[in-house]
Short mmCIF file of N, CA and C in Angstrom, two decimals:
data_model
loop_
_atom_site.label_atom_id
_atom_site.label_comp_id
_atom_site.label_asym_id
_atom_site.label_seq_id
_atom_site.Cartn_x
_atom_site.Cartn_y
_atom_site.Cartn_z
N UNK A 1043 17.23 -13.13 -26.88
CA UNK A 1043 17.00 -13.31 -25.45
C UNK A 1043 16.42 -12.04 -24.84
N UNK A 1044 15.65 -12.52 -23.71
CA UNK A 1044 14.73 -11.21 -23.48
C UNK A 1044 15.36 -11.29 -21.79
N UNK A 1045 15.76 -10.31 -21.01
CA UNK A 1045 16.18 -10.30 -19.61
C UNK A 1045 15.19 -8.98 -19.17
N UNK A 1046 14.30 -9.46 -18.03
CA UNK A 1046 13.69 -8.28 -17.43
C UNK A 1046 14.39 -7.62 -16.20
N UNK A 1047 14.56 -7.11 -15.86
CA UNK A 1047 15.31 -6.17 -14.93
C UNK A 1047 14.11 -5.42 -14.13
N UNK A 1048 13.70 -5.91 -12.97
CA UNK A 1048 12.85 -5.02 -12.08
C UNK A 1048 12.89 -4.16 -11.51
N UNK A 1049 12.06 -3.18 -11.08
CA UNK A 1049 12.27 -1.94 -10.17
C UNK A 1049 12.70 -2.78 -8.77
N UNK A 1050 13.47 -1.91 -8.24
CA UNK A 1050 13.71 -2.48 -7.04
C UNK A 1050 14.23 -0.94 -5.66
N UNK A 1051 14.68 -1.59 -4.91
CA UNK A 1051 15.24 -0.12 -3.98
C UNK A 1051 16.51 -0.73 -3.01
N UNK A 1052 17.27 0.56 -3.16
CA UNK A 1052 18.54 0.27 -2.78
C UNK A 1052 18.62 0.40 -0.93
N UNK A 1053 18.94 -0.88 -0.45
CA UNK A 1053 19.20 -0.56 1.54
C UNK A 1053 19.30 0.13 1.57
N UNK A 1054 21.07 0.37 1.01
CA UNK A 1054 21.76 1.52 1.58
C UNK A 1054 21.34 3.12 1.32
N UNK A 1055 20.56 3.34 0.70
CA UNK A 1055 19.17 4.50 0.71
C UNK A 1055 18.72 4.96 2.00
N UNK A 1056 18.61 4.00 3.06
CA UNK A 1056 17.35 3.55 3.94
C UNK A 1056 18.50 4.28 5.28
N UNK A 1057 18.45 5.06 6.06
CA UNK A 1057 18.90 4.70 7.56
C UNK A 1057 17.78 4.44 8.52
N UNK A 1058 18.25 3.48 9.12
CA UNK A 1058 17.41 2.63 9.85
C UNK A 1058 17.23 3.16 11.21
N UNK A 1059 17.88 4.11 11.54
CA UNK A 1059 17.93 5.06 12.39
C UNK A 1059 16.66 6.15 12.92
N UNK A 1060 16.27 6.39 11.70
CA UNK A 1060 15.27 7.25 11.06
C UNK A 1060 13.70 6.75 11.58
N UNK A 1061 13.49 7.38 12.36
CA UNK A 1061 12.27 6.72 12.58
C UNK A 1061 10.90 7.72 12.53
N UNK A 1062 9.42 7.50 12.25
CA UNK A 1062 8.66 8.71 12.31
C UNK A 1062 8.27 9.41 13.36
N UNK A 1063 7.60 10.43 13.09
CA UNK A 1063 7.32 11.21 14.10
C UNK A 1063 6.44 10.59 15.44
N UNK A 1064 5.77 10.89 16.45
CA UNK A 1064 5.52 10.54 17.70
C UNK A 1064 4.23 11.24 17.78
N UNK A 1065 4.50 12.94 17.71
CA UNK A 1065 3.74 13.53 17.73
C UNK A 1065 2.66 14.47 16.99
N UNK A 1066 2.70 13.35 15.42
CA UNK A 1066 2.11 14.19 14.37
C UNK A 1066 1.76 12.67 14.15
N UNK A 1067 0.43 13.05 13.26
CA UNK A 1067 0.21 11.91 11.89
C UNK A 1067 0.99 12.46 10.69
N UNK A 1068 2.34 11.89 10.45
CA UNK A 1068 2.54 12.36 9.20
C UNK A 1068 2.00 11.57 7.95
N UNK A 1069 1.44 11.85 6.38
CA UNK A 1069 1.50 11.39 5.51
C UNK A 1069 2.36 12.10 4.68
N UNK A 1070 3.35 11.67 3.97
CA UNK A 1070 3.87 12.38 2.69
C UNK A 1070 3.54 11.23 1.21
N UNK A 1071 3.75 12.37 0.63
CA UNK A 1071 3.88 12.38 -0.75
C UNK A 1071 5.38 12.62 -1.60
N UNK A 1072 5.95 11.47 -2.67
CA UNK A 1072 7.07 11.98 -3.00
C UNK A 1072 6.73 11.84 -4.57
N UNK A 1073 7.23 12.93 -5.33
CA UNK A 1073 7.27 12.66 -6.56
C UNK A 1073 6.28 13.94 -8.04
N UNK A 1074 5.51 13.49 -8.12
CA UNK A 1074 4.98 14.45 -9.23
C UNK A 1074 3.54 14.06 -9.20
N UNK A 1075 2.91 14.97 -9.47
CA UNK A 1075 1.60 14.96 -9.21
C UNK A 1075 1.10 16.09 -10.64
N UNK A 1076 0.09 15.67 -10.85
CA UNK A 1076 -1.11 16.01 -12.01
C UNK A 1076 -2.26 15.99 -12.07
N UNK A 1077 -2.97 16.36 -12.45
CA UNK A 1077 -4.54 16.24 -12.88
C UNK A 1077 -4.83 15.03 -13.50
N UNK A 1078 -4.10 14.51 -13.93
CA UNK A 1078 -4.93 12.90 -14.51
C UNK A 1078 -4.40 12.23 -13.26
N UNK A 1079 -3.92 12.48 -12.16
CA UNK A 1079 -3.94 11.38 -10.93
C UNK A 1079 -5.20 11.24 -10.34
N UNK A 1080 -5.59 12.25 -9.94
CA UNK A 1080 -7.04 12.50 -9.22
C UNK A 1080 -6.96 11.88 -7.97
N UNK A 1081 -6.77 12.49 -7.04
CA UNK A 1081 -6.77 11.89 -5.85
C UNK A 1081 -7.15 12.90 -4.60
N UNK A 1082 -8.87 12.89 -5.15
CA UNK A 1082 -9.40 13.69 -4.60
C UNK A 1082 -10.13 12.98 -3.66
N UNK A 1083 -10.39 11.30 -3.78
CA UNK A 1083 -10.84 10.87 -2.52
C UNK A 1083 -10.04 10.63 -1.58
N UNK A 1084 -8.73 10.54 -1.66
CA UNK A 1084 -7.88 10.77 -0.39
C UNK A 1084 -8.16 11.98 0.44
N UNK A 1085 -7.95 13.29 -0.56
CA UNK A 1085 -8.76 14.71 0.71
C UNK A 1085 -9.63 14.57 1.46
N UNK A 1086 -10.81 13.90 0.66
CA UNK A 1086 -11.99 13.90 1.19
C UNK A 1086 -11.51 13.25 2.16
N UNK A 1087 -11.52 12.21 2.14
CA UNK A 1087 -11.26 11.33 3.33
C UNK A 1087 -10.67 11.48 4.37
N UNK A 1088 -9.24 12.50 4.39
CA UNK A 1088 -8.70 13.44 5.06
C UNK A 1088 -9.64 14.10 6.13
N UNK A 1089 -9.97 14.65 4.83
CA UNK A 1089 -11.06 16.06 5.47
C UNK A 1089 -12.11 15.72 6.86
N UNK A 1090 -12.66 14.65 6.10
CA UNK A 1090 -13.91 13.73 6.86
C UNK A 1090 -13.64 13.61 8.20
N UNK A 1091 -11.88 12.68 8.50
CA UNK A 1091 -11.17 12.54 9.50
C UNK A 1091 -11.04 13.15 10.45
N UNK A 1092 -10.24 14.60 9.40
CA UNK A 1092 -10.25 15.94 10.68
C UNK A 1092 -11.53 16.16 11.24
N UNK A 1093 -12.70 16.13 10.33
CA UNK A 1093 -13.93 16.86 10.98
C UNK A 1093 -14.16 15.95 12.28
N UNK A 1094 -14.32 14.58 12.17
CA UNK A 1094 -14.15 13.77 13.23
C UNK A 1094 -13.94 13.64 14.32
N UNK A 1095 -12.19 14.30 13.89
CA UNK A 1095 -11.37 13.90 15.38
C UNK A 1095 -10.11 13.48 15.36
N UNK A 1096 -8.84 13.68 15.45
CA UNK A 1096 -8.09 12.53 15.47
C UNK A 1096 -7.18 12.62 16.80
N UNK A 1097 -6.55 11.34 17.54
CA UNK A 1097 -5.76 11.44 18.34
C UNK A 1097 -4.60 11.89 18.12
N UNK A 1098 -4.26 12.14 17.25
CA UNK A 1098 -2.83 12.93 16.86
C UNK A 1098 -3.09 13.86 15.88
N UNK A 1099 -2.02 15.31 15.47
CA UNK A 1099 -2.87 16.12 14.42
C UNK A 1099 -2.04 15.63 13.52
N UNK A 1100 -2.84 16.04 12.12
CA UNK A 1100 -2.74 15.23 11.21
C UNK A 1100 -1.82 16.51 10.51
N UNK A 1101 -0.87 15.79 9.53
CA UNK A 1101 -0.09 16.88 8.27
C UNK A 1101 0.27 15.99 7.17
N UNK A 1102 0.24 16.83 6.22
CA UNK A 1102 0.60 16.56 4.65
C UNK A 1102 1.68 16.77 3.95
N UNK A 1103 2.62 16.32 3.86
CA UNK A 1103 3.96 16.51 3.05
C UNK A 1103 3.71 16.24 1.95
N UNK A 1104 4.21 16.79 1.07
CA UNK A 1104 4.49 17.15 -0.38
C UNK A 1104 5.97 17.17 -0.92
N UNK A 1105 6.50 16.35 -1.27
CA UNK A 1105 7.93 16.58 -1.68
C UNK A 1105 8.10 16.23 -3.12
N UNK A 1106 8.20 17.56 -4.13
CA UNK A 1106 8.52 17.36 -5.37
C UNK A 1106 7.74 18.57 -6.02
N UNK A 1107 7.14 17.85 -7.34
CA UNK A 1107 6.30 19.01 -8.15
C UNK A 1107 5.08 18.33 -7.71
N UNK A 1108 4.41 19.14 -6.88
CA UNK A 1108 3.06 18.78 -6.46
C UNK A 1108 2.41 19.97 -6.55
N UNK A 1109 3.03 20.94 -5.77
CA UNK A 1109 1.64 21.99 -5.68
C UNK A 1109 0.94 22.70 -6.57
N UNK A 1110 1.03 22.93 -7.69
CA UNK A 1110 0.13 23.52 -8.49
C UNK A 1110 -1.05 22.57 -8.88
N UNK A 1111 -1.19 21.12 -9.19
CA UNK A 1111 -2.01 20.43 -8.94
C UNK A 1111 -2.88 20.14 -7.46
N UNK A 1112 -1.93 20.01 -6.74
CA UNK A 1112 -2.78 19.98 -5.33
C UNK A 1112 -3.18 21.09 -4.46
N UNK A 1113 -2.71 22.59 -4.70
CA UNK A 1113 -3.43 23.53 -3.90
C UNK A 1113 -5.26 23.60 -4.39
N UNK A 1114 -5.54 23.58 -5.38
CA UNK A 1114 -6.56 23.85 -5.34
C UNK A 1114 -7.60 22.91 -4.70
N UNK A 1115 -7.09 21.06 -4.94
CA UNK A 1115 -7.74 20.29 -3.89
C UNK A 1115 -7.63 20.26 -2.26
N UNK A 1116 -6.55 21.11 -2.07
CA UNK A 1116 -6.33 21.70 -0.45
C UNK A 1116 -7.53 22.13 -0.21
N UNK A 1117 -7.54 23.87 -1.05
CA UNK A 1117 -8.01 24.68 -0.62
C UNK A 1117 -9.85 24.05 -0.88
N UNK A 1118 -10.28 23.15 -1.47
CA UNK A 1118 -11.40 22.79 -1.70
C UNK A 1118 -12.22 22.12 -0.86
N UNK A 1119 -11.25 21.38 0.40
CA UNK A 1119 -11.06 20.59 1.17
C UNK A 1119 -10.94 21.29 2.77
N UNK A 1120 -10.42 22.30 2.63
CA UNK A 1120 -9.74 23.54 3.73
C UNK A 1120 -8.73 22.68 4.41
N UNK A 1121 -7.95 22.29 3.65
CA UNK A 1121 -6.40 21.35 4.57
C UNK A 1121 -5.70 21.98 4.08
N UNK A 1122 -5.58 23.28 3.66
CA UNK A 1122 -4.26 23.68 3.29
C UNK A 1122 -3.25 24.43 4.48
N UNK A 1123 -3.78 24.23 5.78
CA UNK A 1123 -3.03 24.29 6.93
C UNK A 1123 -2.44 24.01 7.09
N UNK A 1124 -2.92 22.37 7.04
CA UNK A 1124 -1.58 20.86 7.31
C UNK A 1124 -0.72 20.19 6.65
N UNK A 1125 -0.57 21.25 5.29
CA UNK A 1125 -0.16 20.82 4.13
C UNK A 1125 1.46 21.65 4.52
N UNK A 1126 2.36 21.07 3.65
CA UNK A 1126 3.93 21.14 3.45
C UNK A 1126 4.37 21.30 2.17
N UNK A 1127 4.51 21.85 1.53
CA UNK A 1127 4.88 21.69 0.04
C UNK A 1127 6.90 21.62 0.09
N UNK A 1128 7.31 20.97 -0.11
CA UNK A 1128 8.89 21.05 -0.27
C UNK A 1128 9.09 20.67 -1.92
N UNK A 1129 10.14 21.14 -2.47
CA UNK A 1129 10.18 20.89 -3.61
C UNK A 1129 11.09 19.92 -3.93
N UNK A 1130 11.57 20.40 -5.41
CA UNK A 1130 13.07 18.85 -6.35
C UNK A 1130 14.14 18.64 -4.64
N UNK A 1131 13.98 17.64 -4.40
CA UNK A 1131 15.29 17.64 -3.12
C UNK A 1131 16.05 16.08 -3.88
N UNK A 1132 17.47 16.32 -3.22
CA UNK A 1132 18.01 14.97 -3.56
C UNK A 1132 17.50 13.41 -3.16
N UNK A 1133 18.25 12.83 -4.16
CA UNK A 1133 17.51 11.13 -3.55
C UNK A 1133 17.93 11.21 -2.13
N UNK A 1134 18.70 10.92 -1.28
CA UNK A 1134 18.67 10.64 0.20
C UNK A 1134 17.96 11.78 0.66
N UNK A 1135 18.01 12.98 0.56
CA UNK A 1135 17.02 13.60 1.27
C UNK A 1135 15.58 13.23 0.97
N UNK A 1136 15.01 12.79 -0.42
CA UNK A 1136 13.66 12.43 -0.43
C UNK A 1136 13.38 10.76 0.84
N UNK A 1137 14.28 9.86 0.90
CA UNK A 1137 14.75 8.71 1.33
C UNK A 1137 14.11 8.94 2.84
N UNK A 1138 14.94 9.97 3.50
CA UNK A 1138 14.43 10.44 4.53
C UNK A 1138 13.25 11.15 4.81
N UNK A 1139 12.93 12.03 3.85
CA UNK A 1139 11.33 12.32 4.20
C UNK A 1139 10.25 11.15 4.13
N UNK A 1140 10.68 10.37 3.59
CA UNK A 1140 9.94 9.55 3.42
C UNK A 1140 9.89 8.55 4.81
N UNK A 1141 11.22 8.13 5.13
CA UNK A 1141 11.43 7.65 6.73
C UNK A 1141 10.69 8.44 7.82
N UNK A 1142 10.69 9.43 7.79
CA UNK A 1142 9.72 10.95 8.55
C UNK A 1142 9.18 10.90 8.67
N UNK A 1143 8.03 9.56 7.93
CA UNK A 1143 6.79 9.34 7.77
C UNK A 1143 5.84 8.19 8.72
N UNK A 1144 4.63 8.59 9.11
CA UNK A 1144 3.76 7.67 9.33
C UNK A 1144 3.04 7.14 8.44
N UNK A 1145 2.79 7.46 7.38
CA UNK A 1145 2.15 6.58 6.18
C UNK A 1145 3.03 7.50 4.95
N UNK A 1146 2.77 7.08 3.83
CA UNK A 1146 3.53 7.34 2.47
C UNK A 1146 1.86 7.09 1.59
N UNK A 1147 1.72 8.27 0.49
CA UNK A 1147 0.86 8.22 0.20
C UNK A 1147 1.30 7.62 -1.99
N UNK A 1148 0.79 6.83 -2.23
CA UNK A 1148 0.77 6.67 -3.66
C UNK A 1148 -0.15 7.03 -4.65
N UNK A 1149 0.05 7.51 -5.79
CA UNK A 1149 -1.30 7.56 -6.58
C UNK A 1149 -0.91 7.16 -7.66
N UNK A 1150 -1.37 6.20 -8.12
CA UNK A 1150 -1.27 5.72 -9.69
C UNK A 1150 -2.00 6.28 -10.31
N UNK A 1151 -1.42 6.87 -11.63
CA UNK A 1151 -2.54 8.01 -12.43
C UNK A 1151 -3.73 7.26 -13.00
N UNK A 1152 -4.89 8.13 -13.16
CA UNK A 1152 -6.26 7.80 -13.76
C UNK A 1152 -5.82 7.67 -15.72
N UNK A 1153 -5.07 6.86 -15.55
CA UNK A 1153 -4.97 6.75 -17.66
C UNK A 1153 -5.55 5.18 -18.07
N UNK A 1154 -5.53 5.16 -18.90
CA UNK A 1154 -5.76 3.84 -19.99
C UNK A 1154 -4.57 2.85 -19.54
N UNK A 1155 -4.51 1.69 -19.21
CA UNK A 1155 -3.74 0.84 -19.17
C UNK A 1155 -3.02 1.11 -17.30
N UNK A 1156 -3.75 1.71 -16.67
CA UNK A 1156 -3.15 2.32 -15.45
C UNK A 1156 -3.12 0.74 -14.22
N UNK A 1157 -3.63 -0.52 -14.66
CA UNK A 1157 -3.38 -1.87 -14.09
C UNK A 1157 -1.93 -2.34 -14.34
N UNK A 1158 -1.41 -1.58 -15.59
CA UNK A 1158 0.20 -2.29 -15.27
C UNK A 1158 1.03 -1.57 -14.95
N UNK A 1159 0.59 -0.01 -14.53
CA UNK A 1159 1.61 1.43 -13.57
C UNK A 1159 2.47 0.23 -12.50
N UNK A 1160 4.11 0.19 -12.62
CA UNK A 1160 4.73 0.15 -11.65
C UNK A 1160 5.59 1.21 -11.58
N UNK A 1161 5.19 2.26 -10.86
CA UNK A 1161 5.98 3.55 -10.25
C UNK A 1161 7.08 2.93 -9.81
N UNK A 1162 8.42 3.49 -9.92
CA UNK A 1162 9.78 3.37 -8.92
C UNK A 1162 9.39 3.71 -7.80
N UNK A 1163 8.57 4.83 -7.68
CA UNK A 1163 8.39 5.55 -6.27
C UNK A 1163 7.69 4.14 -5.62
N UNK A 1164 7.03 2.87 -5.82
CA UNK A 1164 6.50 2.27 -4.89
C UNK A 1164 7.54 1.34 -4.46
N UNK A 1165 8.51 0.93 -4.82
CA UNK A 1165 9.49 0.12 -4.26
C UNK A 1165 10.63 0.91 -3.66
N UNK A 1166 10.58 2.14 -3.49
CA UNK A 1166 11.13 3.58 -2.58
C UNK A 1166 10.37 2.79 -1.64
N UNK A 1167 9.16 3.20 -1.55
CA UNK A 1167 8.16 3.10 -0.60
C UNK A 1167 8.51 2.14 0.22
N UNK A 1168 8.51 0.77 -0.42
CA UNK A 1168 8.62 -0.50 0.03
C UNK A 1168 10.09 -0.72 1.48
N UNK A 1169 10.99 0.33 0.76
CA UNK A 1169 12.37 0.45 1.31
C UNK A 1169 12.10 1.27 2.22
N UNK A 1170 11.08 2.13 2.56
CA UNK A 1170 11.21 3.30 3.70
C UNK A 1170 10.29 2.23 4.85
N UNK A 1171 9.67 1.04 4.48
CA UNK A 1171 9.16 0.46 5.47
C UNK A 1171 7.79 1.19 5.95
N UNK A 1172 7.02 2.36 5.59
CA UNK A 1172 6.21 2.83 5.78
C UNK A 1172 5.00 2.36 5.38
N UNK A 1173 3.99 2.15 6.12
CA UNK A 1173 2.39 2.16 5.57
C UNK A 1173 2.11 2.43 3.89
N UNK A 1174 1.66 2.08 3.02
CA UNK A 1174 1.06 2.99 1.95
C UNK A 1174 -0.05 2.96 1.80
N UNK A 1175 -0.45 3.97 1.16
CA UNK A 1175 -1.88 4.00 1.46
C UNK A 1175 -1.87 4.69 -0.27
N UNK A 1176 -2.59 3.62 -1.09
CA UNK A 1176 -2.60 3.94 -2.31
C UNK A 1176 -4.17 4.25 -3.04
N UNK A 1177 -3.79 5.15 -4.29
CA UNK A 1177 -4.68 5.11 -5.34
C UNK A 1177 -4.75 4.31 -6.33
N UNK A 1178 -5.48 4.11 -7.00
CA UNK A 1178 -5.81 3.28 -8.22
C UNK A 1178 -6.49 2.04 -8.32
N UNK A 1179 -6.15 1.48 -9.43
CA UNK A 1179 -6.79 0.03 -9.60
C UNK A 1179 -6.60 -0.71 -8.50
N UNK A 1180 -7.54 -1.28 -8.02
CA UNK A 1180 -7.41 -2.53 -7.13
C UNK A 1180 -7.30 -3.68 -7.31
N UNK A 1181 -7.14 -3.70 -9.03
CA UNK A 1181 -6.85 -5.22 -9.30
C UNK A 1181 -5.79 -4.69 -9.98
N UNK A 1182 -4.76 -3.94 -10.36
CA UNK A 1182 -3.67 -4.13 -10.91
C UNK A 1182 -2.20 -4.49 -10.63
N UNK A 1183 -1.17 -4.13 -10.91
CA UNK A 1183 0.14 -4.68 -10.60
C UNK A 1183 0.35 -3.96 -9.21
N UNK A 1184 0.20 -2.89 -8.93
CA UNK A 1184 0.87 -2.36 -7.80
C UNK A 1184 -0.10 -3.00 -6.85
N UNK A 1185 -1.88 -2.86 -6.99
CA UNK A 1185 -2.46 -3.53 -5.82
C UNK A 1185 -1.89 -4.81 -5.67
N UNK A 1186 -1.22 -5.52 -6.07
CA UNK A 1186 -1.06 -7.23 -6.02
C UNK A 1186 0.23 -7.00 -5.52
N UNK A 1187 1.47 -6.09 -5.45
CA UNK A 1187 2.23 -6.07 -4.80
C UNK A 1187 2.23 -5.50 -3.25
N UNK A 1188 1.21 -4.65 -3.37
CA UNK A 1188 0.99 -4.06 -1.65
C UNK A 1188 0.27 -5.17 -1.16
N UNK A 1189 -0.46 -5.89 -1.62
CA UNK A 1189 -0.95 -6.98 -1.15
C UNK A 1189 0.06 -8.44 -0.69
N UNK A 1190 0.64 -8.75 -1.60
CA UNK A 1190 2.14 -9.49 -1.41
C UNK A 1190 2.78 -9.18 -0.40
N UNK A 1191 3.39 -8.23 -0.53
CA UNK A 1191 4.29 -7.21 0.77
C UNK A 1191 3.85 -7.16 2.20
N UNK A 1192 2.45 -7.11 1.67
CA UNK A 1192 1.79 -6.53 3.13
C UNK A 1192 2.05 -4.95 3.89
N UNK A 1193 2.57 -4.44 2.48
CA UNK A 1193 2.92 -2.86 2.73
C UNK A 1193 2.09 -1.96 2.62
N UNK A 1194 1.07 -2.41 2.30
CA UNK A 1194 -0.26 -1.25 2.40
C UNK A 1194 -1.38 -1.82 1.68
N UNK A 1195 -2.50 -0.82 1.24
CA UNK A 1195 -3.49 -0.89 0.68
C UNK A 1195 -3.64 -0.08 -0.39
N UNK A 1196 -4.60 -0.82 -1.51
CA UNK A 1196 -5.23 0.20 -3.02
C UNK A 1196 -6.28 0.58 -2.73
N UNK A 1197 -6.60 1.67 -2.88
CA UNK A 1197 -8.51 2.25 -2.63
C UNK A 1197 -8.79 2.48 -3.77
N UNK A 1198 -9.80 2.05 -4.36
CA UNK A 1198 -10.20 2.70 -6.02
C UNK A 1198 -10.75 3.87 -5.42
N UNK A 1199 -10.40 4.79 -6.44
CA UNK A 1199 -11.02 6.62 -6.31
C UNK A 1199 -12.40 6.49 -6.51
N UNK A 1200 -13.60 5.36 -5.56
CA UNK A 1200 -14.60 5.60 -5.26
C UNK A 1200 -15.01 4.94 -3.83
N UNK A 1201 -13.62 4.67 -3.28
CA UNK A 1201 -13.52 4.34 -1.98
C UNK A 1201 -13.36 4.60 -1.25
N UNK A 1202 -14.01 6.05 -1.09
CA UNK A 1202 -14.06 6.73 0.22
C UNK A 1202 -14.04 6.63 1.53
N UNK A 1203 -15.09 6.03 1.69
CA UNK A 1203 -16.04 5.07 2.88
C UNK A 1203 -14.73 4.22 3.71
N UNK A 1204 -14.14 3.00 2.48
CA UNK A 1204 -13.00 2.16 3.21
C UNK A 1204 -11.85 2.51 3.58
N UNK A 1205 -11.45 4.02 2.73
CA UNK A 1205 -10.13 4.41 2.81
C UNK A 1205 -10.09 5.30 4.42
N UNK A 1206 -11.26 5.88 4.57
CA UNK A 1206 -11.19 6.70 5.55
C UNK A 1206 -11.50 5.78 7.33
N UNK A 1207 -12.25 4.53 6.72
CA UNK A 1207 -11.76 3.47 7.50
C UNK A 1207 -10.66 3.29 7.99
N UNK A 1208 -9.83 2.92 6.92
CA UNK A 1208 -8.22 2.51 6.91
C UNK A 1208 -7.19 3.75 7.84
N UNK A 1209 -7.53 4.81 7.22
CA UNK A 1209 -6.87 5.71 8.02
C UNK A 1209 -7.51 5.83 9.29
N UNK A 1210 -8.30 5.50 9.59
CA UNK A 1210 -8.65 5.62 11.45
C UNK A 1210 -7.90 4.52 12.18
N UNK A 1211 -7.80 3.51 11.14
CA UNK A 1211 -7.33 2.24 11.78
C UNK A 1211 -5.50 2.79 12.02
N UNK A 1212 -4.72 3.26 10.45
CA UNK A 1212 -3.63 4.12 10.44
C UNK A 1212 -3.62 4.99 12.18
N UNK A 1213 -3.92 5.60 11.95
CA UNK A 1213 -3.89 6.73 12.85
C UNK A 1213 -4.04 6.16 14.80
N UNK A 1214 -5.41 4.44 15.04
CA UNK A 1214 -5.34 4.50 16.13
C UNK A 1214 -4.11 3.16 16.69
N UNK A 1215 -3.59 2.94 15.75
CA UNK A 1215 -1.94 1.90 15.72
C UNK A 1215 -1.13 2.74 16.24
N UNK A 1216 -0.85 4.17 15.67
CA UNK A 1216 -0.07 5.13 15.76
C UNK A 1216 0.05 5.80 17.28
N UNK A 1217 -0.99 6.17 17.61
CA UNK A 1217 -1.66 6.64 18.87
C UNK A 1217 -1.48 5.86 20.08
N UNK A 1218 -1.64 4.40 19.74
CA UNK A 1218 -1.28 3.48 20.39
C UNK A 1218 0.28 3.02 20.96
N UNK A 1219 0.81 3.48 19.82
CA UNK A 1219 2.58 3.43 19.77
C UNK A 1219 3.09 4.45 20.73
N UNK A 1220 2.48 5.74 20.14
CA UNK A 1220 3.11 6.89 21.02
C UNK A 1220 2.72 6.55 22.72
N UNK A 1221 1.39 6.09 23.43
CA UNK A 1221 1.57 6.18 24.47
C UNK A 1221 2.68 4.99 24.85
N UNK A 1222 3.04 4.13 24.31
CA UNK A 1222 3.71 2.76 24.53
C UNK A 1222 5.29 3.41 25.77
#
């Protein structure tokens, strides 16, 4: 007999209390980050944004082992202003940064077989109720669940153009809320 057991995320994780910021665009990041993620069209797209304009200022959370992979796409980008690096924190404290949030950022790594990546971190995600705004395949398992959910979007890392769409759209919902 074969029993599958799914990723899933625990409520009681979640305080519902917790709500995001007002006066920032926050995005965070939770988890581990590498060079085979590549998620260098999210900066860009970032970047593009700031040059733009935005109605709220924009910042970058980082919570985990991120920065040695991502300073150098900061600094390549010049966002290493709005950037946050926090490191290993406990599950409820990651729970809550993640609640902290105006969007939650995902990246499914750039490997071989990267259509059947189901990260734990995306059903975290799912539980913090936040936006996601993902990397990777757009036809694989996680795109078909943000799609299901209705919890966010997949940009393939040559979707610049739509992602930075998406985040204007992100950002003028947000903007919209705060004057409410």
């Amino acid at each position: 007999k074969i029993h599958v057991i799914p990723n899933g995320f625990d409520p009681a994780d979640f305080d519902p209390s917790v709500s995001p910021p007002r006066d920032v665009f926050r995005i965070t990041y939770v988890g581990t980050m590498a060079e085979r993620y590549r998620p260098a069209a999210f900066f860009k797209a970032v970047a593009e944004l700031r040059k733009e304009g935005t109605p709220l200022p924009l910042r970058l959370r980082f919570v985990g082992s991120t920065q040695g992979a991502l300073e150098p796409i900061l600094q390549a980008y010049g966002l290493q202003d709005m950037a946050e690096f926090i490191g290993h924190v406990p599950h409820r404290q990651a729970t809550r940064y993640m609640q902290e949030s105006n969007a939650l950022l995902l990246v499914i790594p750039d490997v071989p077989n990267a259509k059947g990546i189901l990260t734990g971190k995306l059903f975290e995600y799912l539980g913090a109720g936040r936006p996601v705004i993902a990397l990777g395949p757009v036809d694989g398992d996680a795109s078909a669940i943000l799609k299901e959910t209705g919890a966010g979007r997949m940009f393939g890392r040559e979707e610049g153009t739509i992602l930075l769409e998406h985040l204007h759209e992100l950002l003028s919902g947000t903007s919209n809320q705060s004057r409410s």
